[in-house]
XYZ file of C-alpha atoms in Angstrom:
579
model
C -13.904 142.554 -153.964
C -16.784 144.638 -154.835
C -16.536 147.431 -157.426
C -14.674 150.588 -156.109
C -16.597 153.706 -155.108
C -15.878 155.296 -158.620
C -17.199 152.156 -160.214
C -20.598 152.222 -157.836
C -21.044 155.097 -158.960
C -20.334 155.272 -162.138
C -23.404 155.858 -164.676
C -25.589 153.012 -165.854
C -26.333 152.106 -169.381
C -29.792 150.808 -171.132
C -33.258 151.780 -170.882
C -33.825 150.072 -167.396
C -31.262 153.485 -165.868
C -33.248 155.757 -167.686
C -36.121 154.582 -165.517
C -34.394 154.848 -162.345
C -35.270 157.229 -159.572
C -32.317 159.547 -159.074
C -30.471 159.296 -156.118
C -32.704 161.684 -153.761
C -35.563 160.047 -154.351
C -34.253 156.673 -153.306
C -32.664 157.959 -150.631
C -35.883 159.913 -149.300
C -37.781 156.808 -150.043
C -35.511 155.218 -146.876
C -37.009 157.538 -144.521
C -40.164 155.260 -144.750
C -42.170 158.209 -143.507
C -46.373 157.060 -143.945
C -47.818 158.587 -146.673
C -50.339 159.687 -143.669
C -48.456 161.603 -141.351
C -46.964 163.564 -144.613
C -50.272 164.265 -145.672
C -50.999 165.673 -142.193
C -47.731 167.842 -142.040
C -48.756 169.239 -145.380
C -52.562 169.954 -144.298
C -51.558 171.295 -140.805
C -49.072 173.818 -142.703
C -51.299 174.877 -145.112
C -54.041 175.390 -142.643
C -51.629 177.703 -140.747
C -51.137 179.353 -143.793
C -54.603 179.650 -144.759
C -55.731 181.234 -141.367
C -53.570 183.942 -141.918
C -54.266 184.657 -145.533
C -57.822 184.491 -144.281
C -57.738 187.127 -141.774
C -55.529 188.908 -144.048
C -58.855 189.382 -145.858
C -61.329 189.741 -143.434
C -59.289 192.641 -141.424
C -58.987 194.399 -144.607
C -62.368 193.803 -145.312
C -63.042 195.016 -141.960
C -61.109 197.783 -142.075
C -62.276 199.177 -145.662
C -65.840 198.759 -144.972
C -65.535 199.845 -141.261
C -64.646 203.670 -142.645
C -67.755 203.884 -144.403
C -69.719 203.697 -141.041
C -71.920 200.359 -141.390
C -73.926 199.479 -138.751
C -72.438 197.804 -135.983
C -73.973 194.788 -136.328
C -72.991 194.308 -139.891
C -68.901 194.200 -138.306
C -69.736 191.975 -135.761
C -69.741 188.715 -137.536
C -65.716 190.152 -139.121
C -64.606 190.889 -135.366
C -65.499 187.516 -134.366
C -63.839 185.960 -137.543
C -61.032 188.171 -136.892
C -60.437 187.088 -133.532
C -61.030 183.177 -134.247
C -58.615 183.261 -137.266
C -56.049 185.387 -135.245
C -56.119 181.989 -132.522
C -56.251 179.434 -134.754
C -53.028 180.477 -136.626
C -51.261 180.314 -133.648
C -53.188 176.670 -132.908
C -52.368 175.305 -136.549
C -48.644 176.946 -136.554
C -48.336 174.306 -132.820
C -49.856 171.784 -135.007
C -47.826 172.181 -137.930
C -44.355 172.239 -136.432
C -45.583 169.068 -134.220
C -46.539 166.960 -137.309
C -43.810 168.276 -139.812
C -40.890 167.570 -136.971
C -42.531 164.498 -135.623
C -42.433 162.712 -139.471
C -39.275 164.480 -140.218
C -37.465 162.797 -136.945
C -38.782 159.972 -137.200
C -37.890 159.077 -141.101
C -34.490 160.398 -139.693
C -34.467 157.348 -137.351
C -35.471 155.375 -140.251
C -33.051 156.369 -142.798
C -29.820 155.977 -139.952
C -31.154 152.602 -139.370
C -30.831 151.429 -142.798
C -27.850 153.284 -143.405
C -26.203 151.044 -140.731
C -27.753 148.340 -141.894
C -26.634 148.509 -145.538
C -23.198 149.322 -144.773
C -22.665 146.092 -142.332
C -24.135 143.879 -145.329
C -21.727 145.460 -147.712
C -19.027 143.737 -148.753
C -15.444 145.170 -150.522
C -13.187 148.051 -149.408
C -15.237 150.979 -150.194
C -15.906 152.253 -146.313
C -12.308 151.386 -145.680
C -10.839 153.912 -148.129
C -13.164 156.536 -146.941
C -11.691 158.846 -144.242
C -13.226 158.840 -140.745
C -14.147 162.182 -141.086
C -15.971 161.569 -144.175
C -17.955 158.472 -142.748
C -19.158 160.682 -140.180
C -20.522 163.892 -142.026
C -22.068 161.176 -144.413
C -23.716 158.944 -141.476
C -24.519 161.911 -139.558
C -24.928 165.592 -141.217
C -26.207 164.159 -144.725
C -28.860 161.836 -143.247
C -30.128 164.851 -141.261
C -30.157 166.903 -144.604
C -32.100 164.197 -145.959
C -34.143 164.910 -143.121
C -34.570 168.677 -143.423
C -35.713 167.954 -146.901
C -38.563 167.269 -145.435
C -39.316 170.062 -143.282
C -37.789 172.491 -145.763
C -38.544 171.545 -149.265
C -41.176 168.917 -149.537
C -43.569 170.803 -147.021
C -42.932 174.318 -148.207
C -43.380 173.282 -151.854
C -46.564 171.858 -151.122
C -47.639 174.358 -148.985
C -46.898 176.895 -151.469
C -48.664 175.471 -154.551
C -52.051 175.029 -152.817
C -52.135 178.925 -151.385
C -51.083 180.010 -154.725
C -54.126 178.614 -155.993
C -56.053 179.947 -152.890
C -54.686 183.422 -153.571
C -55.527 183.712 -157.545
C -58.856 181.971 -156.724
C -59.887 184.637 -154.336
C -58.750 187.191 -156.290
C -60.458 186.544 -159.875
C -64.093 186.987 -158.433
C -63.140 191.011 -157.795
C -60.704 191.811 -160.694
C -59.315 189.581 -163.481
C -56.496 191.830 -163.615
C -55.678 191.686 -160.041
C -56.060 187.720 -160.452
C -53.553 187.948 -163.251
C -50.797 190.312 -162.066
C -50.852 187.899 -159.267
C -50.464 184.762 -161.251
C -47.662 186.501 -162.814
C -46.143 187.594 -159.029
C -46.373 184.311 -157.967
C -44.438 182.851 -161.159
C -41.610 184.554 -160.503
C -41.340 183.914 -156.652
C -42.483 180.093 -157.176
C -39.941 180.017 -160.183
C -37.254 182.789 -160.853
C -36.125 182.805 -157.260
C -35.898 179.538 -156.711
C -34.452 178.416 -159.619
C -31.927 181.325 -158.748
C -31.268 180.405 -155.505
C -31.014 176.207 -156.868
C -28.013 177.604 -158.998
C -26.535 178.958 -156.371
C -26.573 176.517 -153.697
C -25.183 174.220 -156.438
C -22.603 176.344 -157.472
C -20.875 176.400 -153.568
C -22.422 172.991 -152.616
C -19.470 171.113 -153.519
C -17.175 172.746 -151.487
C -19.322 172.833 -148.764
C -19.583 169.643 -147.858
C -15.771 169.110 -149.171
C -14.708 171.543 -146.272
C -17.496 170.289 -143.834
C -15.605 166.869 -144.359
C -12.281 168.463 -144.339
C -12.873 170.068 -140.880
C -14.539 167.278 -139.364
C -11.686 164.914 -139.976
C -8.847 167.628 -138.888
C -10.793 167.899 -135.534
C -10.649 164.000 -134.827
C -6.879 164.033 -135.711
C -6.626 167.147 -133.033
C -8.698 165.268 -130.988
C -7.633 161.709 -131.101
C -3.746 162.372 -131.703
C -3.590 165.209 -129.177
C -0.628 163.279 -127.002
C 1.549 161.603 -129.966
C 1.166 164.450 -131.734
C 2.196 167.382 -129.097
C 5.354 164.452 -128.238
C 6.089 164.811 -131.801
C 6.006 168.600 -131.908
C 3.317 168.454 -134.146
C 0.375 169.434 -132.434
C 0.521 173.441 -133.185
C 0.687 172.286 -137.063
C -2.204 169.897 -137.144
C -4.503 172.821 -135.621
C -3.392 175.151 -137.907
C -4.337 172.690 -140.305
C -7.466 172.566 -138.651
C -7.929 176.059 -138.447
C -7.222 176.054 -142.552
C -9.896 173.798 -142.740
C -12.421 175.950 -141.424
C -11.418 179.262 -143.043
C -12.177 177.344 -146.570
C -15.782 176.177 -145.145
C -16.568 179.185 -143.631
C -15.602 181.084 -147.219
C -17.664 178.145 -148.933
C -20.822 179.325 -146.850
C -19.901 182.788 -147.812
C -20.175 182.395 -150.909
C -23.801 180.766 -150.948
C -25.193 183.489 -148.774
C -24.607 186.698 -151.873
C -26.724 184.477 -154.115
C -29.134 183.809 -151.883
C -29.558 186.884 -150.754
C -30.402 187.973 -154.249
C -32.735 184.871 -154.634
C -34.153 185.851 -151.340
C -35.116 189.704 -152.714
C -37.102 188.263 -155.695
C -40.108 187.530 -153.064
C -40.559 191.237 -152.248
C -40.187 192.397 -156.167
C -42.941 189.872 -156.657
C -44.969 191.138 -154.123
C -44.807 194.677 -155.584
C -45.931 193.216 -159.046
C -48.847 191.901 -157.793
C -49.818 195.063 -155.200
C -49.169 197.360 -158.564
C -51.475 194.868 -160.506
C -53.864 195.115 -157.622
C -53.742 199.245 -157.874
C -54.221 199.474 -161.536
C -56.969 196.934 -161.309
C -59.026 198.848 -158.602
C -58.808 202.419 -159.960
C -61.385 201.534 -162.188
C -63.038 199.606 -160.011
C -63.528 202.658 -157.668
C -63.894 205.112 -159.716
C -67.150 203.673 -161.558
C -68.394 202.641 -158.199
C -68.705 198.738 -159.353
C -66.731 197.485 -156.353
C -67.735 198.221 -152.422
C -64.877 199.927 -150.449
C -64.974 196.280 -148.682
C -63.719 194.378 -152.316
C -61.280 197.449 -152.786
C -59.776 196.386 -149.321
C -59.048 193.402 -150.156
C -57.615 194.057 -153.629
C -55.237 196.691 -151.934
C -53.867 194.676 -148.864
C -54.403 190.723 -149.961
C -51.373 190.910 -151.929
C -49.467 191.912 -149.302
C -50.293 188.421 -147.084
C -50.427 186.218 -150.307
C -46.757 185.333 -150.337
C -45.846 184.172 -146.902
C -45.671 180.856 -148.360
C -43.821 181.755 -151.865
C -41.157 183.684 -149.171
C -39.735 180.143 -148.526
C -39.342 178.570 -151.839
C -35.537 180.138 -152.293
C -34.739 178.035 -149.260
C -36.834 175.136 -150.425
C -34.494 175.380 -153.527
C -31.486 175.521 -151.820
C -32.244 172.666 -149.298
C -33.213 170.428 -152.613
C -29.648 171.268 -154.089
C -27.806 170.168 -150.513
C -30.262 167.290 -150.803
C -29.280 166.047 -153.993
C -25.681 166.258 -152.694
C -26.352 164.607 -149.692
C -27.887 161.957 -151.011
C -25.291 161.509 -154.037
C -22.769 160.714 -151.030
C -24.953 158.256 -148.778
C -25.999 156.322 -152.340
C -22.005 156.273 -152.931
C -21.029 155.279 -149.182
C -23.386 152.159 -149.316
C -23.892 151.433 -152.745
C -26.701 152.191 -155.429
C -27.929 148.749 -154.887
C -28.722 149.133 -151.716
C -29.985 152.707 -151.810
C -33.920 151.493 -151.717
C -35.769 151.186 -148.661
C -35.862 147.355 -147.663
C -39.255 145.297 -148.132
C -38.570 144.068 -144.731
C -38.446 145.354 -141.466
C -35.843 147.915 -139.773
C -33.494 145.995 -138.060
C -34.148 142.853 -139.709
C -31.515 139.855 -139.470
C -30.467 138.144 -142.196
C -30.123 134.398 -141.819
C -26.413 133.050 -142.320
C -25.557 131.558 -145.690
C -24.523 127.757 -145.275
C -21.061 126.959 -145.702
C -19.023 123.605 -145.581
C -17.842 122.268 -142.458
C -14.111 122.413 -141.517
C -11.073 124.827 -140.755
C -10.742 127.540 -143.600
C -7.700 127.670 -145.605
C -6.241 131.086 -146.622
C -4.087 130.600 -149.956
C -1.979 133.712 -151.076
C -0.927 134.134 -154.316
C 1.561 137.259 -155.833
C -0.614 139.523 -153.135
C 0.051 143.028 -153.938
C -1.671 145.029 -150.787
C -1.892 149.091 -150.180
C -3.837 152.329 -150.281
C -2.539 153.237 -153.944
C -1.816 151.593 -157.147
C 1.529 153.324 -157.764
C 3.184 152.975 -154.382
C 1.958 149.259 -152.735
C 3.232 148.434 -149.139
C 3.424 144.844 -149.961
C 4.094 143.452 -152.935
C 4.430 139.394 -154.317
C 3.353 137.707 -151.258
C 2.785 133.850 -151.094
C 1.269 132.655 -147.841
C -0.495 129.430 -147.096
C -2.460 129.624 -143.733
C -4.316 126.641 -142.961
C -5.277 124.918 -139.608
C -3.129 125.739 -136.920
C -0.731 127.834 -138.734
C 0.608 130.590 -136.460
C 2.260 134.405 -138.245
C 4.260 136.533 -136.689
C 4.185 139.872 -139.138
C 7.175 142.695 -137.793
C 8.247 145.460 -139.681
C 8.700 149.230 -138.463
C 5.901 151.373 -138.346
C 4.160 152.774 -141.304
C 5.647 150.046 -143.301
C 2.467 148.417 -144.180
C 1.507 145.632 -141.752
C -1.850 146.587 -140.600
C -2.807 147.237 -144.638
C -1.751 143.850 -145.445
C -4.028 142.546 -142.407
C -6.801 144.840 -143.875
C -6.391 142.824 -147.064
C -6.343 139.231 -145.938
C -9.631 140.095 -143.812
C -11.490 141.529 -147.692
C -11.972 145.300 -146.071
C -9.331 146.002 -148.466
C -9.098 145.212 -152.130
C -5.949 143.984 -153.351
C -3.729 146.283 -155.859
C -2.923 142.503 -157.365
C -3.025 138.690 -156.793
C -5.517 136.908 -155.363
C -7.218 135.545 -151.931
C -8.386 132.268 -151.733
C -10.816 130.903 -148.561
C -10.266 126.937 -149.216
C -10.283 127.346 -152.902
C -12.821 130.219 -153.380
C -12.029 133.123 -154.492
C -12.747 135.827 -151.631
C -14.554 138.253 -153.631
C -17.082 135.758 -154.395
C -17.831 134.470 -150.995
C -20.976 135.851 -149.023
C -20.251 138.296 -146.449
C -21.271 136.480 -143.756
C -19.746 133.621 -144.256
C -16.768 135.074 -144.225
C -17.338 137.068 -141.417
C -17.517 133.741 -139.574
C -14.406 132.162 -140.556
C -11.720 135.311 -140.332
C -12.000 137.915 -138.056
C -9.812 140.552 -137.792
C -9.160 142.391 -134.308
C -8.272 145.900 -135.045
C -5.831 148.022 -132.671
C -8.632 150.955 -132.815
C -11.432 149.128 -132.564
C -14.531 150.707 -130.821
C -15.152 150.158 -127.145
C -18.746 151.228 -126.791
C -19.971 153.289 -123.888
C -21.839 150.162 -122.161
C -20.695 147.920 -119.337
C -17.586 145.617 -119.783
C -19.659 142.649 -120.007
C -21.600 144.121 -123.286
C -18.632 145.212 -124.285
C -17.299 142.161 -124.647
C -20.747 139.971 -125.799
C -20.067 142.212 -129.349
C -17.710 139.242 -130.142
C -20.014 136.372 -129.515
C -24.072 137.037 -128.205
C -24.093 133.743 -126.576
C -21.257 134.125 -124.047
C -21.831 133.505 -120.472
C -20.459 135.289 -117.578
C -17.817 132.137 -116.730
C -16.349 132.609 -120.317
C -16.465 136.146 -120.160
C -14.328 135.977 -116.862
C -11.952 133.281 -118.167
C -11.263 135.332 -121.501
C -10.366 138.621 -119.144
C -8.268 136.225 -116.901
C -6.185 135.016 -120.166
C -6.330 138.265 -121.098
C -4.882 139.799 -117.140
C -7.611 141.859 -117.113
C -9.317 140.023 -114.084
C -7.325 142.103 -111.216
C -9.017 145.157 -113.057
C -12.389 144.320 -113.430
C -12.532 142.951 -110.104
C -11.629 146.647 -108.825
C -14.561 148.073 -110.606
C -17.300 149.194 -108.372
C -20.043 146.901 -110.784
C -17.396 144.089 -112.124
C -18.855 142.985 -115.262
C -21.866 145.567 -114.771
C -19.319 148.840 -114.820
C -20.217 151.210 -117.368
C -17.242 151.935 -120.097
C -17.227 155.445 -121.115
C -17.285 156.659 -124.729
C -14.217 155.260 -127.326
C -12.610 154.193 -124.011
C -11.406 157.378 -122.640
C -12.282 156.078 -119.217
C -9.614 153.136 -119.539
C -5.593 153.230 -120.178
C -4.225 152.499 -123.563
C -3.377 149.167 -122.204
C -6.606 148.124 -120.539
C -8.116 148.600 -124.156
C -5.909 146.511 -125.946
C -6.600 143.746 -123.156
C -10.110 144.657 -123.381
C -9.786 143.951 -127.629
C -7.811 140.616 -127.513
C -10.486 139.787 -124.716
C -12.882 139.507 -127.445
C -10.991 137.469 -129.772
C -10.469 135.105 -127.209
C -14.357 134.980 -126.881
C -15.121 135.375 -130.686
C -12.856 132.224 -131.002
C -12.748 132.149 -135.239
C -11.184 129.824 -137.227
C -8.738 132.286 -138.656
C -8.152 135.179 -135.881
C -6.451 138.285 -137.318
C -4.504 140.515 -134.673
C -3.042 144.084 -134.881
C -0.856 144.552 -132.188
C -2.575 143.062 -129.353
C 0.527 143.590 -126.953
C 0.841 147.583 -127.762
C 0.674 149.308 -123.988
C 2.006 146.747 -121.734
C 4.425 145.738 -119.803
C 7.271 143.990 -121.647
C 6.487 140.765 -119.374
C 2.866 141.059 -119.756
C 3.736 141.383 -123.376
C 5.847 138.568 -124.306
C 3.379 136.066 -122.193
C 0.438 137.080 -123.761
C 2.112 136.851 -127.431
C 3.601 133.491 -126.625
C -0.089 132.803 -125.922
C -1.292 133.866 -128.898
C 1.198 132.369 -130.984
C 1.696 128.857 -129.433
C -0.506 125.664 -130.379
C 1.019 123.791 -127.357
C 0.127 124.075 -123.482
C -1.008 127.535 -122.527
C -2.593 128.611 -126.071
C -5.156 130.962 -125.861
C -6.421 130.349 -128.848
C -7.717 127.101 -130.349
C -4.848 125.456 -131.377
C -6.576 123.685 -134.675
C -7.305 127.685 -135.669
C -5.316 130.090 -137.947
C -3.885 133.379 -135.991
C -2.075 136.099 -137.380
C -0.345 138.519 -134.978
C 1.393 141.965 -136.086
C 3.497 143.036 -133.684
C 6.929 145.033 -132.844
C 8.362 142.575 -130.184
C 10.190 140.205 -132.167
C 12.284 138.689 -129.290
C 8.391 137.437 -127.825
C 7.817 135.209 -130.393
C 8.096 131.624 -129.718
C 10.713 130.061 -131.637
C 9.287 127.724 -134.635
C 7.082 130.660 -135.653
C 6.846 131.920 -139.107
C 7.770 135.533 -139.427
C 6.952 137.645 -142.228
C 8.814 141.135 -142.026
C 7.016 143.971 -144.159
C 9.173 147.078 -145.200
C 11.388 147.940 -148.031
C 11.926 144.777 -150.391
C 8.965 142.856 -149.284
């Protein structure tokens, strides 16, 4: 199988990972935002910006020079500017949030795509040993911190760099000094508070997203489990568990917001610098008369507007830190490799690899299968399943069988032994190939919140309407879709909370019935129905003689509890204690 997560991610060696980008920058770099629109985010904020540092300077110009009673018509031309720069902020801020959201979003879109499509073209185990939970704060909230990088780092630093410029620029013509204290102010709010604030979003990053991760997967227990587990009596304990869960995130945010806080007050000490810089500069300045009231204005109150952009580098800092983090987790969730924008399109198909004709042949040698090296759930298994072989696995619950179906299908490495797909070693094989030859049928597999019909073309995109309706007959699922208001057309809702437990595992075996693969892999296809229901469809399944559902020259593996179902001449393989 392919290499482990610790092993993806595990540090490379040579020159050529010395010239790497880091993990961020690959990541951002699968946003695929145009180096346009980014450019236009950046000017649109910095205009915003710039309007207000602007009539930061006129109205103090205005003001300054307006008490030493001008004429009127020397003002007029600062009222007007006044009122034009008070408008266009406003206009630019519009602007700004449109362009820096709109690229943002959109590279969002980009990135998810991507994701998805990286993790379907990875082979190996590493998604399967990943909790649910986990997937889902890594698909979900760290591609959307990827996102607010964006709006929150890139932008602001940007932003920030170019008004710094503007402010010391504007300032050296009038006082040196002034230029200089402000220089200085703007070091320590561009630097000192970020890097302060950095540290500490590093510092309580970690268990951040550890508890966000944590209480995400405690909720879908609650929420999935709720009936078994309130039949078991266990209900009460797994939302305490949950309610654990959140206590430690909740203190993990606590802790960031202290040393932020602190980071955050380094803006306004910075901003005192420079206005005391300012002060000492124009004492001389007015007492020797070589500056109009107008330039001491502007001296006194400029500082004052010149770090509205500096104010959101401590964030900017932070948001890089849960970047890097982020990004750390997608690059080890789908790989390093594959942690580079694609040359291709989004969404692009990659063409099957050709394989040789005929049935595939499964070969099983000393298989060791399970979650953890020192306590396996099967151990030195020999199988041989070739065309038309029919397995019965049985066993009592938790004793392993759905892991060892995990492993036959490759979405689980094996703790020892080895898989062979007519001689090859399955490690070695493309994906797709053997995609095509063994499928495995999951008893949680998604039903998507479509209509039964799409629901079922997941299996096979060419299917017609006749084969969909014979696979639900086999299935005894025509009675039930022919009670739906739209038939075929009905729309599912989410996960299949609008169907029974046993209308989704006939809506499952439906489409392996339709996917019809050489070597069909079944969990428990019969869970949820009657017993006589039951036993006909797993004689069905497990029969190569009249009334097979399946193609009788194929390879099917069934796990199930109903051992008096099986047809007799079936091979049975218990898993449990001693297997």
């Amino acid at each position: 199988m392919s290499p482990t997560t610790s092993d993806a991610t595990a540090p490379e060696q040579g020159p050529s990972a010395r010239h790497r980008p880091s993990d961020l920058a690959r990541v951002t770099a699968m946003l695929a935002i145009p180096r346009g629109r980014l450019l236009a985010a950046i000017a649109s904020a910095t205009a915003t910006l710039a309007s207000a540092f602007a009539l930061a300077a006129v109205s103090a110009w205005l003001i300054t020079t307006a008490w030493t009673m001008p004429p009127v018509l020397d003002l007029t031309v600062a009222v007007v500017a006044v009122r034009a720069l008070g408008i266009s902020r406003g206009a630019f801020r519009w602007v700004d949030r449109m362009t820096t959201h709109d690229a943002a979003l959109r590279g969002v879109v980009s990135l998810r795509t991507r994701l998805f499509t990286a993790l379907a073209a990875r082979p190996g185990d590493a998604l399967t040993r990943l909790r649910r939970g986990d997937l889902l704060a890594r698909l979900g909230d760290d591609a959307q911190e990827i996102g607010d990088h964006v709006i929150r780092a890139v932008v602001p630093v940007a932003v920030a760099i170019v008004m710094g410029m503007v402010a010391v620029a504007t300032l050296a013509p009038l006082s040196l000094v002034a230029a200089a204290s402000m220089l200085l102010a703007l070091a320590v709010a561009g630097l000192v508070a970020p890097l302060a604030s950095y540290r500490a979003a590093r510092l309580s990053q970690g268990a951040v997203i550890e508890g966000r991760g944590a209480v995400t997967q405690s909720a879908l227990e609650v929420i999935d489990d709720a009936t078994a587990l309130r039949l078991d009596g266990r209900l009460d304990e797994a939302i305490a568990r949950h309610g654990a869960a959140q206590d430690r995130y909740d203190a993990a945010i606590d802790r960031a917001a202290l040393p932020s806080a602190i980071a955050a007050a380094s803006v306004p000490a910075a901003m005192i610098l420079a206005v005391l810089g300012s002060v000492l500069a124009a004492g001389p300045l007015w007492t020797t008369g070589t500056a109009s009231a107008g330039a001491i204005g502007i001296l006194f109150l400029l500082p004052l507007s010149a770090f509205e952009a500096s104010a959101a580098l401590p964030a900017a800092a932070a948001q890089v830190a849960r970047s890097r983090a982020a990004a750390a987790r997608i690059v080890e969730t789908i790989g390093p490799e594959e942690a580079v924008a694609p040359a291709g399109p989004v969404g692009a198909v990659r063409e099957p690899a050709e394989h040789g004709p005929g049935a595939p042949h499964l070969h099983v040698r000393d298989l060791a299968a399970g979650w953890n090296a020192q306590a396996p759930r099967v151990e030195h298994l020999d199988l041989d399943l070739g065309p038309g072989s029919r397995l019965a696995v049985v066993g009592p619950s938790g004793a392993g069988k759905s892991t060892l179906l995990l492993t036959l299908a490759g979405l689980l490495e094996p703790l020892a032994g080895t898989l062979e797909l007519d001689g090859a070693d399955l490690a070695t094989l493309p994906e797709d190939r053997v995609r095509r030859e063994m499928v495995l049928f999951a008893e949680d597999a998604h039903v998507f919140a479509t209509t039964v019909r799409e629901n079922l073309r997941v299996a096979r995109g060419d299917v017609t309407d006749e084969e969909i309706e014979a696979a639900l007959d086999a299935a005894g699922l025509a009675p039930w879709v022919a009670s739906l208001p739209g038939g075929l057309g009905h729309m599912l809702g989410p996960d299949g909370t609008t169907v029974s437990g046993g209308e989704r595992r006939r809506l499952l075996l439906a489409r392996a019935l339709l996917r019809r693969a050489p070597l069909t892999l079944l969990d428990e296809p019969t869970e949820h129905l009657d017993p006589e229901r039951a036993r006909a469809l797993l004689q069905g399944l497990l029969t190569t003689g009249p009334g097979a559902l399946l193609d009788p020259a194929s390879a099917v593996v069934v796990v199930t509890h109903d051992r008096a179902a099986i047809p007799h001449g079936t091979t049975v393989l218990h898993v449990g204690p001693n297997t």
